[in-house]
Amino acid sequence: MAASVEVGMSREYGTINLSTLAEDIEKGLEIFADVLRNPAFREDKLELRKQQSIERIRRRNDNPIQLAWRNFSALLYGTDHPFGWYTEMEGIESITVDNLKAFHAKYYHPDNMMLAITGDFDTETLISQLEKVFEGWEGAKIAFPDVPTVDGTPKPSVNYIFKDFPQTTMLIGHFGIKRTPDFPDFFALRVMNEILGEGGFTSRLMTEVREKHGLAYMVGSLMQTTYYTNPGEWFAYSQTRTEKTAEAISLIIDVVKGLRDVPVPEAELQRTKDSLINSFVFGFESSSQIAFQQMMLDYRGYAPSFLETYTDNIAKVTAADVQAVAQKYLHPDALTIVTVGNKENFDRPLDEFGAVNEIEIERPAPPPPPEPMPEASETDVAKAKEVLAAAVEAHGGLEKLKAVKNIVIEARATANSPMGQMQVEGKSYYVYPDKFRQDVKLPQGEMGYVFDGASGFAMTPMGVQPLPPDVTNSFKDAVFRETIWLLTNLSKNEISVQYAGTEDVQGTSAHVLLVPQPSGEALRLFVSEETHYVIKFAYREMAQGVTANRESLMDDYRDVDGVKVAYHVVQNVDGQLFSESWATGVTLNAELDDTLFQEPN
């Protein structure tokens, strides 16, 4: 059967989703109910998740956006409120299977559930199937913990976190609003914040800060409402060049003040309302989205007509309404400012905005060191050189390989992710000895990664972000492993390579060589005994927050200017298929612009 069951958890509620073909609904519901009522909570799976969480904690200070956001919330709510907490290693390490079972036993009961179903089914039959799979499931009186309250009074402060990055990341804001079904200002606030910074390239922050003044690649604002007993958060965010930090902060504050002081021009207001109305439909592209939205309205106490009247209520918002909510809910003189960067390179001291509080960030323990390579005998070293020589010749010969200065590979791929299988297009640039760039087209947008041999950055829909150290190490190893460069590099006899016997690779007998990578991790290099092509890499690497065993399987070798290149590559992670790619074009010694490896302004 074709089906999936996925479980999620937020601060407010948990979810479990079943997706299955109509003809498999009976079996799908049995699996769905079993997961919901009788989760296994396997020890090995818990340990894996704990390792992933611990590794994310180790790395969290390498992401300036997460670093700023985490401290912004902590400053607003304080350490006595759960919204101001963040997870520590000790907390993760203390979690046991018994903890999970106790949580499930306390909260997972039918009288604490809502169910929405959409698709092709007979209602009476479906109800009968539901009664069968949930038969005997008993309710319980649940004692929910109280959520501590805060008064929502602004807490103005200026905060600085040192990170030696080329950009400064900043969050500027204060408490937001507590949204209830009878909250009168929701639609005016929705329009106001769309004008201010949530409206993408047409927003004022984007127009003023990025387009007119060239101060930021990424800039915008968010009004995060909450359904608890507490206000949410409103903040403007930006990443700007370090030497423009104070100028960017001043300009963002001026844009906020302008929305309070001057009514929005009618043309700007109408354009914003039209955009919100026209994009509203995209939240209901599937029947499952519609069902979930209706269920959440009921969960939060909204009238069923809320969505039906949504666009009409947006259309009714006036310029006076926008100015009124800006004056009521935006407080430019009582801001919490968090900056992450290097103040030595700031254009002006931050104390012009108030007394500066310097936040010292914790430094978690480093991950385990690489596994050392075993001692090599003279026989192993000699045999490794023999295998390498045959591989070099099979791939085109040393002179041909040495003549290659770069390789550009265009490819299409199928990738597995937590969201399911994705179709991906990409273009990878390897410039020897140490540069790498990859541009990727995903269903949700375009991304890119650039590594210049020493450091790198990621280009995402949220802007440019520096690569954390462990990702930088992964890119160093990735360039090192590019087959043409690897064979050329190893032929210099400057890197210790040793023979490790033979193994079967998908029915092909292969020599195994052990090669130290720049990170210190050992690479297991597999060379076909028959063709002498490189047919597999195996190595350890950081993947999805945990050290994983990865392997690349290469075949479909084709001739490109006298050099053999693999056109088909399968990537496995911990024994599971991760991606499969097919090259659609390969170019050797392409004319490349140096700006490919430079951060965009």
Short mmCIF file of N, CA and C in Angstrom, two decimals, residues 44-180:
data_model
loop_
_atom_site.label_atom_id
_atom_site.label_comp_id
_atom_site.label_asym_id
_atom_site.label_seq_id
_atom_site.Cartn_x
_atom_site.Cartn_y
_atom_site.Cartn_z
N ASP A 44 16.19 2.82 20.46
CA ASP A 44 17.18 3.23 19.47
C ASP A 44 16.74 4.48 18.73
N LYS A 45 15.42 4.61 18.47
CA LYS A 45 14.92 5.81 17.79
C LYS A 45 15.01 7.03 18.71
N LEU A 46 14.73 6.84 19.99
CA LEU A 46 14.87 7.95 20.94
C LEU A 46 16.32 8.41 21.00
N GLU A 47 17.25 7.48 21.07
CA GLU A 47 18.66 7.85 21.13
C GLU A 47 19.09 8.61 19.88
N LEU A 48 18.58 8.18 18.72
CA LEU A 48 18.92 8.89 17.48
C LEU A 48 18.42 10.32 17.53
N ARG A 49 17.15 10.51 17.95
CA ARG A 49 16.59 11.86 18.03
C ARG A 49 17.34 12.70 19.06
N LYS A 50 17.74 12.11 20.15
CA LYS A 50 18.50 12.84 21.16
C LYS A 50 19.84 13.29 20.60
N GLN A 51 20.50 12.41 19.86
CA GLN A 51 21.77 12.78 19.24
C GLN A 51 21.58 13.94 18.26
N GLN A 52 20.51 13.87 17.47
CA GLN A 52 20.24 14.94 16.51
C GLN A 52 19.99 16.26 17.24
N SER A 53 19.21 16.22 18.31
CA SER A 53 18.91 17.44 19.06
C SER A 53 20.17 18.00 19.72
N ILE A 54 20.99 17.14 20.28
CA ILE A 54 22.23 17.58 20.91
C ILE A 54 23.16 18.22 19.89
N GLU A 55 23.22 17.63 18.70
CA GLU A 55 24.09 18.20 17.67
C GLU A 55 23.56 19.55 17.21
N ARG A 56 22.23 19.70 17.14
CA ARG A 56 21.67 21.01 16.78
C ARG A 56 21.99 22.04 17.85
N ILE A 57 21.99 21.64 19.12
CA ILE A 57 22.36 22.56 20.20
C ILE A 57 23.82 22.97 20.04
N ARG A 58 24.69 22.03 19.70
CA ARG A 58 26.10 22.36 19.49
C ARG A 58 26.26 23.39 18.37
N ARG A 59 25.40 23.32 17.37
CA ARG A 59 25.56 24.14 16.18
C ARG A 59 24.74 25.42 16.21
N ARG A 60 23.84 25.56 17.21
CA ARG A 60 22.86 26.63 17.11
C ARG A 60 23.47 28.02 17.14
N ASN A 61 24.62 28.17 17.77
CA ASN A 61 25.25 29.48 17.82
C ASN A 61 25.95 29.85 16.53
N ASP A 62 26.01 28.91 15.58
CA ASP A 62 26.62 29.20 14.28
C ASP A 62 25.63 29.84 13.32
N ASN A 63 24.35 29.84 13.67
CA ASN A 63 23.32 30.44 12.83
C ASN A 63 22.91 31.76 13.46
N PRO A 64 23.29 32.89 12.87
CA PRO A 64 23.03 34.19 13.51
C PRO A 64 21.55 34.51 13.63
N ILE A 65 20.73 34.03 12.70
CA ILE A 65 19.29 34.29 12.78
C ILE A 65 18.69 33.58 13.99
N GLN A 66 19.02 32.31 14.15
CA GLN A 66 18.52 31.57 15.31
C GLN A 66 19.06 32.15 16.61
N LEU A 67 20.31 32.57 16.59
CA LEU A 67 20.94 33.15 17.78
C LEU A 67 20.22 34.43 18.21
N ALA A 68 19.92 35.29 17.24
CA ALA A 68 19.22 36.54 17.54
C ALA A 68 17.80 36.27 18.03
N TRP A 69 17.09 35.38 17.34
CA TRP A 69 15.69 35.09 17.68
C TRP A 69 15.58 34.47 19.07
N ARG A 70 16.47 33.53 19.37
CA ARG A 70 16.42 32.86 20.67
C ARG A 70 16.61 33.86 21.81
N ASN A 71 17.58 34.75 21.66
CA ASN A 71 17.85 35.71 22.72
C ASN A 71 16.80 36.81 22.77
N PHE A 72 16.20 37.15 21.64
CA PHE A 72 15.12 38.13 21.61
C PHE A 72 13.95 37.64 22.47
N SER A 73 13.54 36.39 22.28
CA SER A 73 12.43 35.84 23.07
C SER A 73 12.80 35.75 24.54
N ALA A 74 14.04 35.36 24.83
CA ALA A 74 14.46 35.26 26.23
C ALA A 74 14.45 36.62 26.91
N LEU A 75 14.83 37.67 26.19
CA LEU A 75 14.83 39.01 26.76
C LEU A 75 13.42 39.50 27.04
N LEU A 76 12.48 39.18 26.15
CA LEU A 76 11.10 39.62 26.34
C LEU A 76 10.43 38.88 27.49
N TYR A 77 10.49 37.56 27.46
CA TYR A 77 9.73 36.76 28.41
C TYR A 77 10.47 36.47 29.71
N GLY A 78 11.79 36.52 29.67
CA GLY A 78 12.56 36.22 30.86
C GLY A 78 12.73 34.73 31.08
N THR A 79 13.62 34.39 31.98
CA THR A 79 13.96 32.99 32.21
C THR A 79 12.93 32.25 33.04
N ASP A 80 11.94 32.96 33.61
CA ASP A 80 10.91 32.30 34.41
C ASP A 80 9.70 31.88 33.58
N HIS A 81 9.72 32.17 32.30
CA HIS A 81 8.58 31.86 31.43
C HIS A 81 9.01 30.85 30.37
N PRO A 82 8.18 29.83 30.09
CA PRO A 82 8.59 28.82 29.10
C PRO A 82 8.85 29.38 27.71
N PHE A 83 8.22 30.51 27.36
CA PHE A 83 8.48 31.10 26.05
C PHE A 83 9.88 31.72 25.98
N GLY A 84 10.48 31.94 27.15
CA GLY A 84 11.84 32.48 27.18
C GLY A 84 12.90 31.42 27.35
N TRP A 85 12.49 30.16 27.43
CA TRP A 85 13.45 29.07 27.60
C TRP A 85 13.96 28.60 26.25
N TYR A 86 15.11 27.98 26.28
CA TYR A 86 15.56 27.21 25.12
C TYR A 86 16.25 25.94 25.61
N THR A 87 16.22 24.95 24.78
CA THR A 87 16.64 23.61 25.18
C THR A 87 18.14 23.54 25.41
N GLU A 88 18.51 22.84 26.47
CA GLU A 88 19.91 22.60 26.77
C GLU A 88 20.21 21.11 26.65
N MET A 89 21.49 20.80 26.50
CA MET A 89 21.89 19.40 26.33
C MET A 89 21.45 18.54 27.51
N GLU A 90 21.58 19.10 28.73
CA GLU A 90 21.24 18.31 29.91
C GLU A 90 19.78 17.87 29.88
N GLY A 91 18.91 18.76 29.41
CA GLY A 91 17.50 18.41 29.33
C GLY A 91 17.24 17.30 28.33
N ILE A 92 17.90 17.38 27.16
CA ILE A 92 17.74 16.34 26.15
C ILE A 92 18.28 15.01 26.65
N GLU A 93 19.46 15.05 27.26
CA GLU A 93 20.10 13.81 27.72
C GLU A 93 19.27 13.11 28.79
N SER A 94 18.47 13.87 29.54
CA SER A 94 17.71 13.28 30.65
C SER A 94 16.43 12.59 30.20
N ILE A 95 16.00 12.78 28.96
CA ILE A 95 14.74 12.21 28.49
C ILE A 95 14.86 10.70 28.35
N THR A 96 13.87 9.99 28.86
CA THR A 96 13.85 8.53 28.79
C THR A 96 12.60 8.06 28.06
N VAL A 97 12.59 6.79 27.69
CA VAL A 97 11.40 6.20 27.08
C VAL A 97 10.22 6.29 28.04
N ASP A 98 10.47 6.12 29.33
CA ASP A 98 9.39 6.22 30.32
C ASP A 98 8.79 7.62 30.34
N ASN A 99 9.60 8.66 30.13
CA ASN A 99 9.08 10.03 30.05
C ASN A 99 8.10 10.16 28.88
N LEU A 100 8.47 9.61 27.74
CA LEU A 100 7.61 9.69 26.56
C LEU A 100 6.31 8.93 26.78
N LYS A 101 6.40 7.76 27.37
CA LYS A 101 5.20 6.97 27.63
C LYS A 101 4.28 7.68 28.61
N ALA A 102 4.85 8.33 29.62
CA ALA A 102 4.05 9.05 30.60
C ALA A 102 3.34 10.25 29.97
N PHE A 103 4.05 10.98 29.10
CA PHE A 103 3.45 12.13 28.42
C PHE A 103 2.29 11.65 27.54
N HIS A 104 2.52 10.58 26.80
CA HIS A 104 1.48 10.05 25.93
C HIS A 104 0.27 9.59 26.74
N ALA A 105 0.52 8.89 27.84
CA ALA A 105 -0.58 8.38 28.67
C ALA A 105 -1.40 9.51 29.28
N LYS A 106 -0.77 10.65 29.53
CA LYS A 106 -1.47 11.76 30.17
C LYS A 106 -2.32 12.55 29.20
N TYR A 107 -1.80 12.80 27.99
CA TYR A 107 -2.46 13.76 27.10
C TYR A 107 -3.17 13.14 25.89
N TYR A 108 -2.84 11.95 25.50
CA TYR A 108 -3.40 11.39 24.27
C TYR A 108 -4.64 10.55 24.59
N HIS A 109 -5.79 11.24 24.59
CA HIS A 109 -7.08 10.61 24.87
C HIS A 109 -8.11 11.17 23.90
N PRO A 110 -9.18 10.42 23.62
CA PRO A 110 -10.14 10.86 22.60
C PRO A 110 -10.85 12.16 22.94
N ASP A 111 -11.02 12.47 24.24
CA ASP A 111 -11.67 13.72 24.59
C ASP A 111 -10.72 14.90 24.53
N ASN A 112 -9.48 14.67 24.09
CA ASN A 112 -8.51 15.75 23.86
C ASN A 112 -8.09 15.76 22.40
N MET A 113 -8.97 15.26 21.54
CA MET A 113 -8.66 15.12 20.12
C MET A 113 -9.70 15.80 19.25
N MET A 114 -9.26 16.23 18.07
CA MET A 114 -10.14 16.67 17.00
C MET A 114 -9.71 15.92 15.75
N LEU A 115 -10.68 15.54 14.92
CA LEU A 115 -10.39 14.73 13.74
C LEU A 115 -11.02 15.37 12.51
N ALA A 116 -10.24 15.54 11.47
CA ALA A 116 -10.75 16.05 10.19
C ALA A 116 -10.34 15.07 9.10
N ILE A 117 -11.27 14.74 8.22
CA ILE A 117 -11.01 13.79 7.14
C ILE A 117 -11.51 14.37 5.83
N THR A 118 -10.71 14.23 4.81
CA THR A 118 -11.11 14.71 3.49
C THR A 118 -10.64 13.71 2.45
N GLY A 119 -11.40 13.57 1.37
CA GLY A 119 -11.01 12.64 0.32
C GLY A 119 -12.21 11.96 -0.29
N ASP A 120 -11.96 10.87 -0.99
CA ASP A 120 -12.98 10.10 -1.69
C ASP A 120 -13.38 8.91 -0.81
N PHE A 121 -14.52 9.03 -0.12
CA PHE A 121 -14.95 7.95 0.77
C PHE A 121 -16.47 7.99 0.93
N ASP A 122 -17.02 6.85 1.37
CA ASP A 122 -18.42 6.77 1.76
C ASP A 122 -18.50 7.07 3.25
N THR A 123 -19.29 8.06 3.62
CA THR A 123 -19.30 8.55 4.99
C THR A 123 -19.70 7.47 5.99
N GLU A 124 -20.77 6.73 5.70
CA GLU A 124 -21.22 5.70 6.65
C GLU A 124 -20.16 4.62 6.83
N THR A 125 -19.56 4.22 5.73
CA THR A 125 -18.51 3.19 5.81
C THR A 125 -17.32 3.70 6.61
N LEU A 126 -16.96 4.95 6.37
CA LEU A 126 -15.81 5.52 7.07
C LEU A 126 -16.07 5.63 8.57
N ILE A 127 -17.26 6.05 8.94
CA ILE A 127 -17.59 6.15 10.36
C ILE A 127 -17.50 4.78 11.02
N SER A 128 -17.98 3.77 10.32
CA SER A 128 -17.90 2.40 10.85
C SER A 128 -16.44 1.97 11.04
N GLN A 129 -15.59 2.31 10.08
CA GLN A 129 -14.17 1.96 10.18
C GLN A 129 -13.50 2.70 11.33
N LEU A 130 -13.88 3.97 11.53
CA LEU A 130 -13.31 4.74 12.64
C LEU A 130 -13.74 4.16 13.99
N GLU A 131 -15.01 3.81 14.10
CA GLU A 131 -15.49 3.22 15.35
C GLU A 131 -14.76 1.92 15.66
N LYS A 132 -14.42 1.19 14.63
CA LYS A 132 -13.73 -0.09 14.82
C LYS A 132 -12.30 0.12 15.33
N VAL A 133 -11.55 1.03 14.70
CA VAL A 133 -10.13 1.19 15.07
C VAL A 133 -9.97 1.93 16.40
N PHE A 134 -10.98 2.73 16.78
CA PHE A 134 -10.87 3.47 18.04
C PHE A 134 -11.73 2.87 19.16
N GLU A 135 -12.27 1.70 18.93
CA GLU A 135 -13.11 1.05 19.93
C GLU A 135 -12.32 0.80 21.22
N GLY A 136 -12.94 1.13 22.35
CA GLY A 136 -12.30 0.88 23.64
C GLY A 136 -11.33 1.94 24.10
N TRP A 137 -11.15 2.96 23.31
CA TRP A 137 -10.22 4.04 23.70
C TRP A 137 -10.93 4.96 24.68
N GLU A 138 -10.45 5.04 25.88
CA GLU A 138 -11.15 5.75 26.95
C GLU A 138 -10.65 7.17 27.12
N GLY A 139 -11.57 8.04 27.53
CA GLY A 139 -11.23 9.42 27.81
C GLY A 139 -10.59 9.55 29.18
N ALA A 140 -10.17 10.76 29.50
CA ALA A 140 -9.54 11.01 30.79
C ALA A 140 -9.69 12.49 31.15
N LYS A 141 -9.76 12.77 32.44
CA LYS A 141 -9.77 14.15 32.91
C LYS A 141 -8.32 14.62 33.01
N ILE A 142 -7.94 15.49 32.10
CA ILE A 142 -6.54 15.92 32.00
C ILE A 142 -6.34 17.21 32.79
N ALA A 143 -5.36 17.21 33.66
CA ALA A 143 -5.00 18.42 34.40
C ALA A 143 -3.92 19.16 33.61
N PHE A 144 -4.34 20.10 32.79
CA PHE A 144 -3.38 20.85 31.99
C PHE A 144 -2.63 21.85 32.86
N PRO A 145 -1.33 21.99 32.66
CA PRO A 145 -0.58 22.97 33.44
C PRO A 145 -0.95 24.39 33.03
N ASP A 146 -0.91 25.29 33.99
CA ASP A 146 -1.17 26.70 33.69
C ASP A 146 0.01 27.30 32.92
N VAL A 147 -0.30 28.15 31.96
CA VAL A 147 0.74 28.87 31.24
C VAL A 147 0.98 30.19 31.97
N PRO A 148 2.19 30.44 32.46
CA PRO A 148 2.46 31.70 33.17
C PRO A 148 2.14 32.90 32.28
N THR A 149 1.69 33.97 32.90
CA THR A 149 1.34 35.17 32.14
C THR A 149 2.44 36.22 32.26
N VAL A 150 2.46 37.11 31.28
CA VAL A 150 3.31 38.30 31.33
C VAL A 150 2.41 39.49 31.05
N ASP A 151 2.82 40.65 31.51
CA ASP A 151 1.94 41.81 31.36
C ASP A 151 2.05 42.48 29.99
N GLY A 152 3.04 42.11 29.21
CA GLY A 152 3.16 42.67 27.87
C GLY A 152 3.75 44.05 27.80
N THR A 153 4.20 44.58 28.93
CA THR A 153 4.82 45.91 28.92
C THR A 153 6.13 45.87 28.14
N PRO A 154 6.35 46.81 27.22
CA PRO A 154 7.61 46.81 26.46
C PRO A 154 8.82 46.85 27.37
N LYS A 155 9.87 46.17 26.95
CA LYS A 155 11.12 46.11 27.72
C LYS A 155 12.26 46.61 26.85
N PRO A 156 12.37 47.94 26.70
CA PRO A 156 13.40 48.47 25.80
C PRO A 156 14.80 48.12 26.27
N SER A 157 15.63 47.69 25.33
CA SER A 157 17.02 47.38 25.64
C SER A 157 17.79 47.26 24.33
N VAL A 158 19.09 47.42 24.41
CA VAL A 158 19.99 47.25 23.26
C VAL A 158 20.96 46.15 23.62
N ASN A 159 21.04 45.12 22.78
CA ASN A 159 21.80 43.93 23.12
C ASN A 159 22.74 43.55 21.98
N TYR A 160 23.92 43.12 22.36
CA TYR A 160 24.96 42.81 21.38
C TYR A 160 25.53 41.42 21.66
N ILE A 161 25.63 40.60 20.61
CA ILE A 161 26.23 39.27 20.68
C ILE A 161 27.37 39.23 19.68
N PHE A 162 28.56 38.93 20.15
CA PHE A 162 29.72 38.91 19.26
C PHE A 162 29.73 37.66 18.39
N LYS A 163 29.82 37.90 17.08
CA LYS A 163 30.10 36.86 16.10
C LYS A 163 30.88 37.52 14.97
N ASP A 164 32.01 36.97 14.64
CA ASP A 164 32.87 37.59 13.62
C ASP A 164 32.40 37.19 12.23
N PHE A 165 31.22 37.70 11.85
CA PHE A 165 30.64 37.45 10.54
C PHE A 165 30.73 38.72 9.70
N PRO A 166 30.71 38.59 8.38
CA PRO A 166 30.76 39.78 7.52
C PRO A 166 29.46 40.58 7.53
N GLN A 167 28.38 39.99 8.07
CA GLN A 167 27.10 40.68 8.16
C GLN A 167 26.65 40.76 9.61
N THR A 168 25.86 41.78 9.91
CA THR A 168 25.20 41.88 11.21
C THR A 168 23.76 41.43 11.05
N THR A 169 23.34 40.54 11.92
CA THR A 169 21.94 40.11 11.97
C THR A 169 21.26 40.84 13.11
N MET A 170 20.07 41.37 12.86
CA MET A 170 19.39 42.15 13.90
C MET A 170 17.91 41.84 13.96
N LEU A 171 17.38 41.85 15.18
CA LEU A 171 15.95 41.80 15.44
C LEU A 171 15.61 43.03 16.27
N ILE A 172 14.54 43.72 15.88
CA ILE A 172 14.15 44.97 16.52
C ILE A 172 12.65 44.91 16.77
N GLY A 173 12.21 44.87 18.02
CA GLY A 173 10.78 44.75 18.25
C GLY A 173 10.38 44.78 19.70
N HIS A 174 9.20 44.19 19.97
CA HIS A 174 8.65 44.16 21.32
C HIS A 174 7.52 43.14 21.35
N PHE A 175 6.78 43.09 22.45
CA PHE A 175 5.64 42.18 22.52
C PHE A 175 4.64 42.50 21.41
N GLY A 176 3.89 41.48 21.01
CA GLY A 176 2.88 41.66 19.97
C GLY A 176 1.49 41.71 20.56
N ILE A 177 0.61 40.85 20.07
CA ILE A 177 -0.78 40.87 20.53
C ILE A 177 -1.22 39.45 20.90
N LYS A 178 -2.19 39.38 21.79
CA LYS A 178 -2.86 38.12 22.08
C LYS A 178 -4.14 38.11 21.26
N ARG A 179 -4.19 37.20 20.32
CA ARG A 179 -5.32 37.16 19.39
C ARG A 179 -6.42 36.24 19.92
N THR A 180 -7.62 36.77 19.99
CA THR A 180 -8.79 36.01 20.40
C THR A 180 -9.84 36.11 19.30
#
